[in-house]
């Protein structure tokens, strides 16, 4: 090392031992072990396991007796499951539409440089901090036919008024929808508000100079500009809809009868109550498929596009 | 003479894209090298490779006779100054200066000694107990230089250190860096896109483009005898005037359309006859006069006159070509006036239009 | 000249009660009242006696304020199994909360830091799968996780039995639930920390490397002190999330250590006995008190947490 003659051509003398590729950046890899384990064991492993065992006839305990699509045939022949799917569709479409419309409207109103903006936002968002159990129980009480909204309206003189969602099969899903919207719209509003605030102020100056009305500006100019935020909100709402469980358990327990059943309740009952594991696995696999149908087009648009760009 | 830094066949690829292409560079001890080029030319990337902050794809890096190709940044005997200063916001100035020394487990009294010396050199003693947030931009950059200084290393790497400062502070600190270099006499590698910084500071400038060093020479050589069309166009403001034409008469005459210029006195190699050539003339190497001189002038028409304080820039149209000429500020020329531009052929450059190399 | 003097001059007059303003504020106030109503109903109901509830409706304010329902909800309400009120669930939730929050934030912050500053081959892939995994319905993974937790317990038991200690239980115990909360908190927290650390100037990281600091040195001495706000955000997110959890509590614990939400549901929806609505609402309010307190205290940070987590996702 002493006479490192630089006039000679620099040869292949190594000052350090070539680091082995796997050992380089070792600390980062160690720090990521929990993530790698979660991804491989839980997200990939457990999901595949459930899908695989949905093709068996497992009852109390999982067993590897494969019966093909039998569980799925039974699933789609079960009234309770069909009711769940119907409920999910109605609940899903309505909560998606109302969340977006209410969320955006509230965000636009808060964006109008109003006084007490913080107070209003705090009120609109606080339900989001609460547990679904708390939300479900409060609305169960407010919608109580004997003491709740129905009675209040009747006391006001409209004695034939009837609004009893929790004990009426045909409208129970709307009772849950009211509670779900109450809890969730604040979040959508916050996302939208952040999106609207992220837009360049000059857009507003331009639309004012051109004489476009405020509401028209929001609808024609702002909504297309916050498209990414809206897409994010749609994905978050959709993921929440498929998972809806606690709220229904607390508010109606799936009743009256099976009128407010949801897929998640069906899965839980089959797996942990009815000792019919494979049926639960099949139902949860269907939930996974539903999420995939929503997610894959979104992921393709969001990330597939970027890679090409 | 031993080289302070030697780069051998350095290649860096991000995926399939080569950012640095078999690059070679030798820096003498105590030399001030400036890496200059447009953004995306690989100059900062090269600096980061020298520092060990980027893993290279192929080649070797030697610093002070040691092969440091795979060494950690802190083991390379370098100090580095960043564009955004990169001071640790939660530490005081003293903490910033001593962080690296503490990591090297240096005894406390030695740390104190070095911090005191650096603070004295940079005149930041009163700032030692402040947080970076309480300092001005210029003060922050001094501290950042100090952080390299305390390491007591022979090689300083500067990554566009003055870009975030305003024009006045920039010129002040530029002088200071030059003073620091003459005092410490260590090797400095300095990345910038500002040609004034490059021309004033450098012993040698490496002009880069597309991951390749286009020319490595003293500032005056780069300015007066640019190796190729790119270097010629990149250095100098306003840019060099380029006149497309051909060389005839065995390389003794340059012809632009009907205009002929005598190439006697051209400072370069054998011109020879070329069907396509480019004549490069800097704005200050042309003079405006009213009368034509055959073989020495180009006819032109005045378009715009831009007074710039110390001198004035005149934009003219010579045939198809747009040209600029630097003239004393009192020479006002009205638009549309027909004039003749006298060419100082000793300071001109001729490029082959195909290879774009200077001949 | 005369016309110029006669025309409008000075600031344009502003009317506070213009029609658009009345509509805007009117709507906002009505909507705000609607959002506030359930909280109001909870409070007034919990302060009424049962006879008074039977006479009036859910919105009528209490005539005679009583705190009896609160006392009962806290210390003697029945869940069907035992009658010692919500206090047991409260403390269970606290004991679940503390280790879960600490462990999940510790693991995710280091993970986010590694992903932001020390990328390695495959790191982006695992991160992408982690993000996708956040959208998998929990129901798909619930049962196999039971098996995983049992296996972890059996594996650890080999050592504990060899050392003369008892068998280790993970499934059905606090430790199992802590693991589950750490796993399912990982996507959002990792995203939060990764985005935060990525947004810090890269040159700071480079400077620290030139100064000879390594992976942990940079994390603890440079990054951590700069990341305090995001740690607060992560804490708010986790405390409310874990406190409000119901599903994991039901599946992965046993009745003695049920968290507060599960116990609340058991109290209110138990079929035995007469419904005591005032006690139920007091219990509901008690369960909501922890996240509500955090929400009202943290204010903007709470908003920042959900916005940062969601918008960049």
mmCIF file of C-alpha atoms in Angstrom, chain C:
data_model
loop_
_atom_site.group_PDB
_atom_site.id
_atom_site.type_symbol
_atom_site.label_atom_id
_atom_site.label_comp_id
_atom_site.label_asym_id
_atom_site.label_seq_id
_atom_site.Cartn_x
_atom_site.Cartn_y
_atom_site.Cartn_z
ATOM 1 C CA UNK C 1 -64.007 65.633 -14.089
ATOM 2 C CA UNK C 2 -67.307 65.986 -12.279
ATOM 3 C CA UNK C 3 -68.525 62.541 -13.324
ATOM 4 C CA UNK C 4 -65.353 60.975 -12.065
ATOM 5 C CA UNK C 5 -65.845 62.426 -8.644
ATOM 6 C CA UNK C 6 -69.491 61.350 -8.520
ATOM 7 C CA UNK C 7 -68.816 57.646 -9.283
ATOM 8 C CA UNK C 8 -68.181 54.832 -6.747
ATOM 9 C CA UNK C 9 -65.161 55.440 -4.637
ATOM 10 C CA UNK C 10 -63.241 53.631 -1.953
ATOM 11 C CA UNK C 11 -63.781 50.078 -0.750
ATOM 12 C CA UNK C 12 -66.665 48.143 -2.236
ATOM 13 C CA UNK C 13 -69.448 47.817 0.345
ATOM 14 C CA UNK C 14 -69.823 44.319 1.735
ATOM 15 C CA UNK C 15 -73.042 43.019 3.129
ATOM 16 C CA UNK C 16 -72.744 40.400 5.831
ATOM 17 C CA UNK C 17 -76.294 39.172 5.264
ATOM 18 C CA UNK C 18 -76.337 38.695 1.524
ATOM 19 C CA UNK C 19 -78.595 35.898 0.252
ATOM 20 C CA UNK C 20 -75.761 33.504 -0.651
ATOM 21 C CA UNK C 21 -74.272 33.975 2.794
ATOM 22 C CA UNK C 22 -77.588 33.206 4.516
ATOM 23 C CA UNK C 23 -78.017 30.055 2.451
ATOM 24 C CA UNK C 24 -74.422 29.008 3.061
ATOM 25 C CA UNK C 25 -74.379 29.545 6.812
ATOM 26 C CA UNK C 26 -77.964 28.314 7.181
ATOM 27 C CA UNK C 27 -77.132 25.024 5.503
ATOM 28 C CA UNK C 28 -73.918 24.599 7.455
ATOM 29 C CA UNK C 29 -75.654 25.226 10.762
ATOM 30 C CA UNK C 30 -78.461 22.761 10.006
ATOM 31 C CA UNK C 31 -75.978 20.093 8.909
ATOM 32 C CA UNK C 32 -73.789 20.741 11.923
ATOM 33 C CA UNK C 33 -76.814 20.360 14.177
ATOM 34 C CA UNK C 34 -77.572 17.033 12.538
ATOM 35 C CA UNK C 35 -74.005 15.824 13.081
ATOM 36 C CA UNK C 36 -73.992 16.999 16.689
ATOM 37 C CA UNK C 37 -77.361 15.482 17.501
ATOM 38 C CA UNK C 38 -76.249 11.917 18.398
ATOM 39 C CA UNK C 39 -73.684 13.271 20.853
ATOM 40 C CA UNK C 40 -76.402 15.399 22.423
ATOM 41 C CA UNK C 41 -78.767 12.414 22.583
ATOM 42 C CA UNK C 42 -76.115 10.289 24.272
ATOM 43 C CA UNK C 43 -75.451 12.930 26.881
ATOM 44 C CA UNK C 44 -79.076 13.761 27.760
ATOM 45 C CA UNK C 45 -80.189 10.138 27.823
ATOM 46 C CA UNK C 46 -77.352 9.137 30.092
ATOM 47 C CA UNK C 47 -78.376 11.818 32.584
ATOM 48 C CA UNK C 48 -82.084 10.842 32.772
ATOM 49 C CA UNK C 49 -83.838 8.327 35.002
ATOM 50 C CA UNK C 50 -85.670 5.452 33.368
ATOM 51 C CA UNK C 51 -89.180 6.749 34.277
ATOM 52 C CA UNK C 52 -88.293 10.049 32.659
ATOM 53 C CA UNK C 53 -87.085 8.302 29.504
ATOM 54 C CA UNK C 54 -90.372 6.432 29.275
ATOM 55 C CA UNK C 55 -92.325 9.695 29.537
ATOM 56 C CA UNK C 56 -90.422 11.760 27.012
ATOM 57 C CA UNK C 57 -88.453 11.169 23.801
ATOM 58 C CA UNK C 58 -84.772 10.816 22.960
ATOM 59 C CA UNK C 59 -84.298 14.539 22.404
ATOM 60 C CA UNK C 60 -86.013 15.936 25.463
ATOM 61 C CA UNK C 61 -83.541 17.423 27.953
ATOM 62 C CA UNK C 62 -83.342 15.864 31.424
ATOM 63 C CA UNK C 63 -85.579 17.410 34.073
ATOM 64 C CA UNK C 64 -83.801 15.811 36.958
ATOM 65 C CA UNK C 65 -80.137 15.147 36.309
ATOM 66 C CA UNK C 66 -78.860 11.848 37.670
ATOM 67 C CA UNK C 67 -75.416 10.315 37.504
ATOM 68 C CA UNK C 68 -76.656 6.941 38.625
ATOM 69 C CA UNK C 69 -76.522 5.472 35.053
ATOM 70 C CA UNK C 70 -72.856 6.447 34.735
ATOM 71 C CA UNK C 71 -71.973 4.764 38.004
ATOM 72 C CA UNK C 72 -73.890 1.680 37.021
ATOM 73 C CA UNK C 73 -72.413 1.529 33.537
ATOM 74 C CA UNK C 74 -68.915 1.806 34.930
ATOM 75 C CA UNK C 75 -69.100 -0.598 37.847
ATOM 76 C CA UNK C 76 -72.119 -2.899 37.806
ATOM 77 C CA UNK C 77 -73.723 -3.296 34.381
ATOM 78 C CA UNK C 78 -74.107 -6.921 33.310
ATOM 79 C CA UNK C 79 -72.621 -8.452 30.167
ATOM 80 C CA UNK C 80 -74.383 -11.750 30.605
ATOM 81 C CA UNK C 81 -71.297 -13.378 32.084
ATOM 82 C CA UNK C 82 -70.420 -11.034 34.870
ATOM 83 C CA UNK C 83 -71.797 -7.867 36.409
ATOM 84 C CA UNK C 84 -68.836 -5.650 37.105
ATOM 85 C CA UNK C 85 -69.578 -3.028 34.460
ATOM 86 C CA UNK C 86 -67.415 -1.483 31.794
ATOM 87 C CA UNK C 87 -64.483 -0.782 34.091
ATOM 88 C CA UNK C 88 -63.060 -4.215 33.323
ATOM 89 C CA UNK C 89 -63.299 -3.558 29.584
ATOM 90 C CA UNK C 90 -61.759 -0.140 30.023
ATOM 91 C CA UNK C 91 -58.683 -1.521 31.723
ATOM 92 C CA UNK C 92 -58.480 -4.393 29.261
ATOM 93 C CA UNK C 93 -58.473 -1.864 26.436
ATOM 94 C CA UNK C 94 -55.749 0.144 28.143
ATOM 95 C CA UNK C 95 -53.575 -2.942 28.511
ATOM 96 C CA UNK C 96 -54.173 -3.860 24.883
ATOM 97 C CA UNK C 97 -53.574 -0.317 23.726
ATOM 98 C CA UNK C 98 -50.212 0.464 25.313
ATOM 99 C CA UNK C 99 -48.107 -2.406 23.940
ATOM 100 C CA UNK C 100 -49.941 -2.412 20.593
ATOM 101 C CA UNK C 101 -49.333 1.281 19.980
ATOM 102 C CA UNK C 102 -45.698 1.123 21.032
ATOM 103 C CA UNK C 103 -44.871 -2.020 19.083
ATOM 104 C CA UNK C 104 -46.712 -1.068 15.904
ATOM 105 C CA UNK C 105 -45.192 2.413 15.777
ATOM 106 C CA UNK C 106 -41.702 1.180 16.595
ATOM 107 C CA UNK C 107 -41.748 -1.450 13.868
ATOM 108 C CA UNK C 108 -43.462 0.677 11.246
ATOM 109 C CA UNK C 109 -41.329 3.767 11.776
ATOM 110 C CA UNK C 110 -38.093 1.837 11.307
ATOM 111 C CA UNK C 111 -39.623 0.038 8.347
ATOM 112 C CA UNK C 112 -40.763 3.293 6.754
ATOM 113 C CA UNK C 113 -37.292 4.739 7.297
ATOM 114 C CA UNK C 114 -35.637 1.737 5.669
ATOM 115 C CA UNK C 115 -38.008 1.964 2.704
ATOM 116 C CA UNK C 116 -37.429 5.687 2.279
ATOM 117 C CA UNK C 117 -33.660 5.902 2.694
ATOM 118 C CA UNK C 118 -32.134 2.439 2.425
ATOM 119 C CA UNK C 119 -33.865 0.867 -0.524
ATOM 120 C CA UNK C 120 -32.707 -2.635 -1.290
ATOM 121 C CA UNK C 121 -33.559 -5.035 -4.045
ATOM 122 C CA UNK C 122 -37.177 -6.036 -3.533
ATOM 123 C CA UNK C 123 -38.020 -3.323 -1.028
ATOM 124 C CA UNK C 124 -40.387 -1.568 -3.425
ATOM 125 C CA UNK C 125 -42.097 -4.851 -4.233
ATOM 126 C CA UNK C 126 -42.762 -5.722 -0.602
ATOM 127 C CA UNK C 127 -44.004 -2.217 0.041
ATOM 128 C CA UNK C 128 -46.423 -2.455 -2.884
ATOM 129 C CA UNK C 129 -47.804 -5.780 -1.652
ATOM 130 C CA UNK C 130 -48.104 -4.320 1.842
ATOM 131 C CA UNK C 131 -50.233 -1.499 0.439
ATOM 132 C CA UNK C 132 -52.408 -3.867 -1.571
ATOM 133 C CA UNK C 133 -52.745 -6.060 1.505
ATOM 134 C CA UNK C 134 -54.381 -3.177 3.341
ATOM 135 C CA UNK C 135 -57.396 -3.637 1.075
ATOM 136 C CA UNK C 136 -57.842 -7.377 1.638
ATOM 137 C CA UNK C 137 -60.989 -7.877 3.742
ATOM 138 C CA UNK C 138 -59.940 -8.987 7.223
ATOM 139 C CA UNK C 139 -62.401 -11.875 7.060
ATOM 140 C CA UNK C 140 -60.208 -13.567 4.475
ATOM 141 C CA UNK C 141 -57.251 -13.762 6.847
ATOM 142 C CA UNK C 142 -58.938 -14.118 10.237
ATOM 143 C CA UNK C 143 -59.004 -17.876 10.526
ATOM 144 C CA UNK C 144 -55.517 -18.700 9.228
ATOM 145 C CA UNK C 145 -54.138 -16.059 11.593
ATOM 146 C CA UNK C 146 -55.647 -18.041 14.454
ATOM 147 C CA UNK C 147 -53.568 -20.982 13.256
ATOM 148 C CA UNK C 148 -50.468 -18.809 12.882
ATOM 149 C CA UNK C 149 -50.849 -17.508 16.431
ATOM 150 C CA UNK C 150 -51.325 -21.036 17.773
ATOM 151 C CA UNK C 151 -48.197 -22.133 15.912
ATOM 152 C CA UNK C 152 -46.183 -19.245 17.305
ATOM 153 C CA UNK C 153 -47.344 -20.294 20.759
ATOM 154 C CA UNK C 154 -46.383 -23.922 20.187
ATOM 155 C CA UNK C 155 -43.010 -22.883 18.803
ATOM 156 C CA UNK C 156 -42.252 -20.648 21.782
ATOM 157 C CA UNK C 157 -43.447 -23.384 24.113
ATOM 158 C CA UNK C 158 -40.595 -25.615 22.994
ATOM 159 C CA UNK C 159 -38.181 -23.166 24.603
ATOM 160 C CA UNK C 160 -40.283 -22.249 27.602
ATOM 161 C CA UNK C 161 -40.942 -25.894 28.489
ATOM 162 C CA UNK C 162 -37.265 -26.671 28.052
ATOM 163 C CA UNK C 163 -36.485 -23.870 30.475
ATOM 164 C CA UNK C 164 -38.950 -25.284 32.958
ATOM 165 C CA UNK C 165 -41.633 -22.657 32.444
ATOM 166 C CA UNK C 166 -45.197 -23.322 31.420
ATOM 167 C CA UNK C 167 -46.642 -23.544 27.945
ATOM 168 C CA UNK C 168 -46.808 -20.264 26.010
ATOM 169 C CA UNK C 169 -50.230 -19.175 24.776
ATOM 170 C CA UNK C 170 -50.373 -16.563 22.034
ATOM 171 C CA UNK C 171 -53.811 -17.130 20.543
ATOM 172 C CA UNK C 172 -56.517 -15.933 22.903
ATOM 173 C CA UNK C 173 -54.152 -13.790 24.936
ATOM 174 C CA UNK C 174 -53.049 -10.196 25.037
ATOM 175 C CA UNK C 175 -49.820 -10.925 23.179
ATOM 176 C CA UNK C 176 -51.722 -12.441 20.253
ATOM 177 C CA UNK C 177 -53.940 -9.378 19.930
ATOM 178 C CA UNK C 178 -50.906 -7.088 20.115
ATOM 179 C CA UNK C 179 -49.329 -8.990 17.230
ATOM 180 C CA UNK C 180 -52.521 -8.707 15.186
ATOM 181 C CA UNK C 181 -52.786 -4.965 15.791
ATOM 182 C CA UNK C 182 -49.133 -4.554 14.818
ATOM 183 C CA UNK C 183 -49.700 -6.472 11.593
ATOM 184 C CA UNK C 184 -52.804 -4.606 10.514
ATOM 185 C CA UNK C 185 -51.475 -1.223 11.558
ATOM 186 C CA UNK C 186 -48.368 -1.750 9.475
ATOM 187 C CA UNK C 187 -49.602 -0.673 6.005
ATOM 188 C CA UNK C 188 -50.965 2.729 6.989
ATOM 189 C CA UNK C 189 -48.180 3.494 9.473
ATOM 190 C CA UNK C 190 -45.429 2.406 7.111
ATOM 191 C CA UNK C 191 -46.939 4.585 4.399
ATOM 192 C CA UNK C 192 -47.128 7.512 6.799
ATOM 193 C CA UNK C 193 -43.504 7.200 7.916
ATOM 194 C CA UNK C 194 -42.128 6.354 4.499
ATOM 195 C CA UNK C 195 -43.760 9.415 2.973
ATOM 196 C CA UNK C 196 -42.551 11.592 5.808
ATOM 197 C CA UNK C 197 -38.951 10.400 5.646
ATOM 198 C CA UNK C 198 -38.939 10.589 1.843
ATOM 199 C CA UNK C 199 -40.010 14.213 2.040
ATOM 200 C CA UNK C 200 -37.059 15.152 4.266
ATOM 201 C CA UNK C 201 -34.150 16.556 2.223
ATOM 202 C CA UNK C 202 -32.048 13.741 0.846
ATOM 203 C CA UNK C 203 -28.875 15.760 1.291
ATOM 204 C CA UNK C 204 -29.345 15.597 5.050
ATOM 205 C CA UNK C 205 -29.142 11.839 4.820
ATOM 206 C CA UNK C 206 -26.077 12.074 2.578
ATOM 207 C CA UNK C 207 -24.378 14.499 4.932
ATOM 208 C CA UNK C 208 -24.935 12.110 7.825
ATOM 209 C CA UNK C 209 -23.417 9.269 5.837
ATOM 210 C CA UNK C 210 -20.344 11.340 5.023
ATOM 211 C CA UNK C 211 -20.193 12.060 8.757
ATOM 212 C CA UNK C 212 -19.935 8.339 9.322
ATOM 213 C CA UNK C 213 -23.349 7.626 10.834
ATOM 214 C CA UNK C 214 -24.894 4.260 10.002
ATOM 215 C CA UNK C 215 -28.443 2.932 9.710
ATOM 216 C CA UNK C 216 -29.334 3.252 13.378
ATOM 217 C CA UNK C 217 -27.193 6.294 14.014
ATOM 218 C CA UNK C 218 -28.975 8.263 11.303
ATOM 219 C CA UNK C 219 -32.364 7.000 12.482
ATOM 220 C CA UNK C 220 -31.953 7.882 16.133
ATOM 221 C CA UNK C 221 -29.773 10.995 15.922
ATOM 222 C CA UNK C 222 -30.959 12.684 12.712
ATOM 223 C CA UNK C 223 -34.357 11.360 11.644
ATOM 224 C CA UNK C 224 -36.118 10.746 14.966
ATOM 225 C CA UNK C 225 -35.690 14.258 16.326
ATOM 226 C CA UNK C 226 -37.085 15.637 13.068
ATOM 227 C CA UNK C 227 -40.026 13.256 12.952
ATOM 228 C CA UNK C 228 -41.759 14.061 16.239
ATOM 229 C CA UNK C 229 -44.887 15.508 14.557
ATOM 230 C CA UNK C 230 -45.415 12.391 12.491
ATOM 231 C CA UNK C 231 -44.986 10.233 15.581
ATOM 232 C CA UNK C 232 -47.780 12.186 17.230
ATOM 233 C CA UNK C 233 -49.951 11.712 14.146
ATOM 234 C CA UNK C 234 -49.204 7.986 14.143
ATOM 235 C CA UNK C 235 -50.047 7.774 17.827
ATOM 236 C CA UNK C 236 -53.396 9.488 17.344
ATOM 237 C CA UNK C 237 -54.170 7.168 14.468
ATOM 238 C CA UNK C 238 -53.253 4.049 16.412
ATOM 239 C CA UNK C 239 -54.801 4.966 19.746
ATOM 240 C CA UNK C 240 -58.190 5.719 18.179
ATOM 241 C CA UNK C 241 -57.961 2.785 15.776
ATOM 242 C CA UNK C 242 -57.035 0.187 18.367
ATOM 243 C CA UNK C 243 -59.428 1.567 20.975
ATOM 244 C CA UNK C 244 -62.290 1.391 18.501
ATOM 245 C CA UNK C 245 -61.452 -2.102 17.299
ATOM 246 C CA UNK C 246 -64.171 -4.688 17.762
ATOM 247 C CA UNK C 247 -63.464 -7.466 15.270
ATOM 248 C CA UNK C 248 -59.986 -8.479 16.434
ATOM 249 C CA UNK C 249 -61.017 -8.184 20.059
ATOM 250 C CA UNK C 250 -63.855 -10.640 19.530
ATOM 251 C CA UNK C 251 -61.810 -13.135 17.551
ATOM 252 C CA UNK C 252 -58.424 -13.122 19.220
ATOM 253 C CA UNK C 253 -59.193 -12.678 22.901
ATOM 254 C CA UNK C 254 -61.212 -14.483 25.554
ATOM 255 C CA UNK C 255 -64.121 -12.965 27.527
ATOM 256 C CA UNK C 256 -61.936 -12.099 30.542
ATOM 257 C CA UNK C 257 -59.803 -9.794 28.433
ATOM 258 C CA UNK C 258 -62.402 -8.490 25.982
ATOM 259 C CA UNK C 259 -61.722 -4.863 25.053
ATOM 260 C CA UNK C 260 -64.190 -2.145 25.960
ATOM 261 C CA UNK C 261 -66.031 -2.094 22.599
ATOM 262 C CA UNK C 262 -66.821 -5.786 22.778
ATOM 263 C CA UNK C 263 -68.015 -5.472 26.333
ATOM 264 C CA UNK C 264 -70.117 -2.436 25.475
ATOM 265 C CA UNK C 265 -71.847 -4.357 22.725
ATOM 266 C CA UNK C 266 -72.464 -7.246 25.070
ATOM 267 C CA UNK C 267 -73.973 -4.970 27.691
ATOM 268 C CA UNK C 268 -76.252 -3.058 25.349
ATOM 269 C CA UNK C 269 -77.312 -5.905 23.119
ATOM 270 C CA UNK C 270 -77.717 -8.490 25.869
ATOM 271 C CA UNK C 271 -81.167 -9.993 25.669
ATOM 272 C CA UNK C 272 -81.631 -10.646 29.384
ATOM 273 C CA UNK C 273 -83.382 -8.223 31.695
ATOM 274 C CA UNK C 274 -85.086 -4.909 31.165
ATOM 275 C CA UNK C 275 -83.410 -2.486 28.769
ATOM 276 C CA UNK C 276 -81.889 0.366 30.712
ATOM 277 C CA UNK C 277 -81.404 2.949 27.994
ATOM 278 C CA UNK C 278 -79.790 5.505 30.282
ATOM 279 C CA UNK C 279 -77.153 3.007 31.404
ATOM 280 C CA UNK C 280 -76.635 1.916 27.820
ATOM 281 C CA UNK C 281 -76.005 5.476 26.653
ATOM 282 C CA UNK C 282 -73.717 6.187 29.581
ATOM 283 C CA UNK C 283 -71.746 3.074 28.653
ATOM 284 C CA UNK C 284 -71.659 4.078 24.995
ATOM 285 C CA UNK C 285 -70.468 7.543 25.870
ATOM 286 C CA UNK C 286 -67.831 6.160 28.219
ATOM 287 C CA UNK C 287 -66.460 3.986 25.432
ATOM 288 C CA UNK C 288 -66.403 6.903 23.016
ATOM 289 C CA UNK C 289 -64.776 9.217 25.518
ATOM 290 C CA UNK C 290 -61.164 8.180 24.920
ATOM 291 C CA UNK C 291 -61.120 8.696 21.121
ATOM 292 C CA UNK C 292 -63.282 11.797 21.429
ATOM 293 C CA UNK C 293 -60.902 13.356 23.939
ATOM 294 C CA UNK C 294 -57.961 12.627 21.676
ATOM 295 C CA UNK C 295 -59.863 14.003 18.719
ATOM 296 C CA UNK C 296 -60.833 17.274 20.362
ATOM 297 C CA UNK C 297 -57.373 17.813 21.844
ATOM 298 C CA UNK C 298 -55.365 16.915 18.773
ATOM 299 C CA UNK C 299 -57.532 18.827 16.284
ATOM 300 C CA UNK C 300 -55.478 19.499 13.177
ATOM 301 C CA UNK C 301 -53.045 16.647 13.757
ATOM 302 C CA UNK C 302 -55.913 14.156 13.584
ATOM 303 C CA UNK C 303 -57.009 15.613 10.274
ATOM 304 C CA UNK C 304 -53.438 15.549 9.070
ATOM 305 C CA UNK C 305 -53.115 11.900 9.956
ATOM 306 C CA UNK C 306 -56.121 10.761 7.981
ATOM 307 C CA UNK C 307 -55.375 13.122 5.098
ATOM 308 C CA UNK C 308 -51.713 12.140 4.820
ATOM 309 C CA UNK C 309 -52.550 8.486 5.059
ATOM 310 C CA UNK C 310 -55.330 8.669 2.531
ATOM 311 C CA UNK C 311 -54.400 11.256 -0.079
ATOM 312 C CA UNK C 312 -50.957 9.930 -0.816
ATOM 313 C CA UNK C 313 -52.161 6.349 -0.786
#
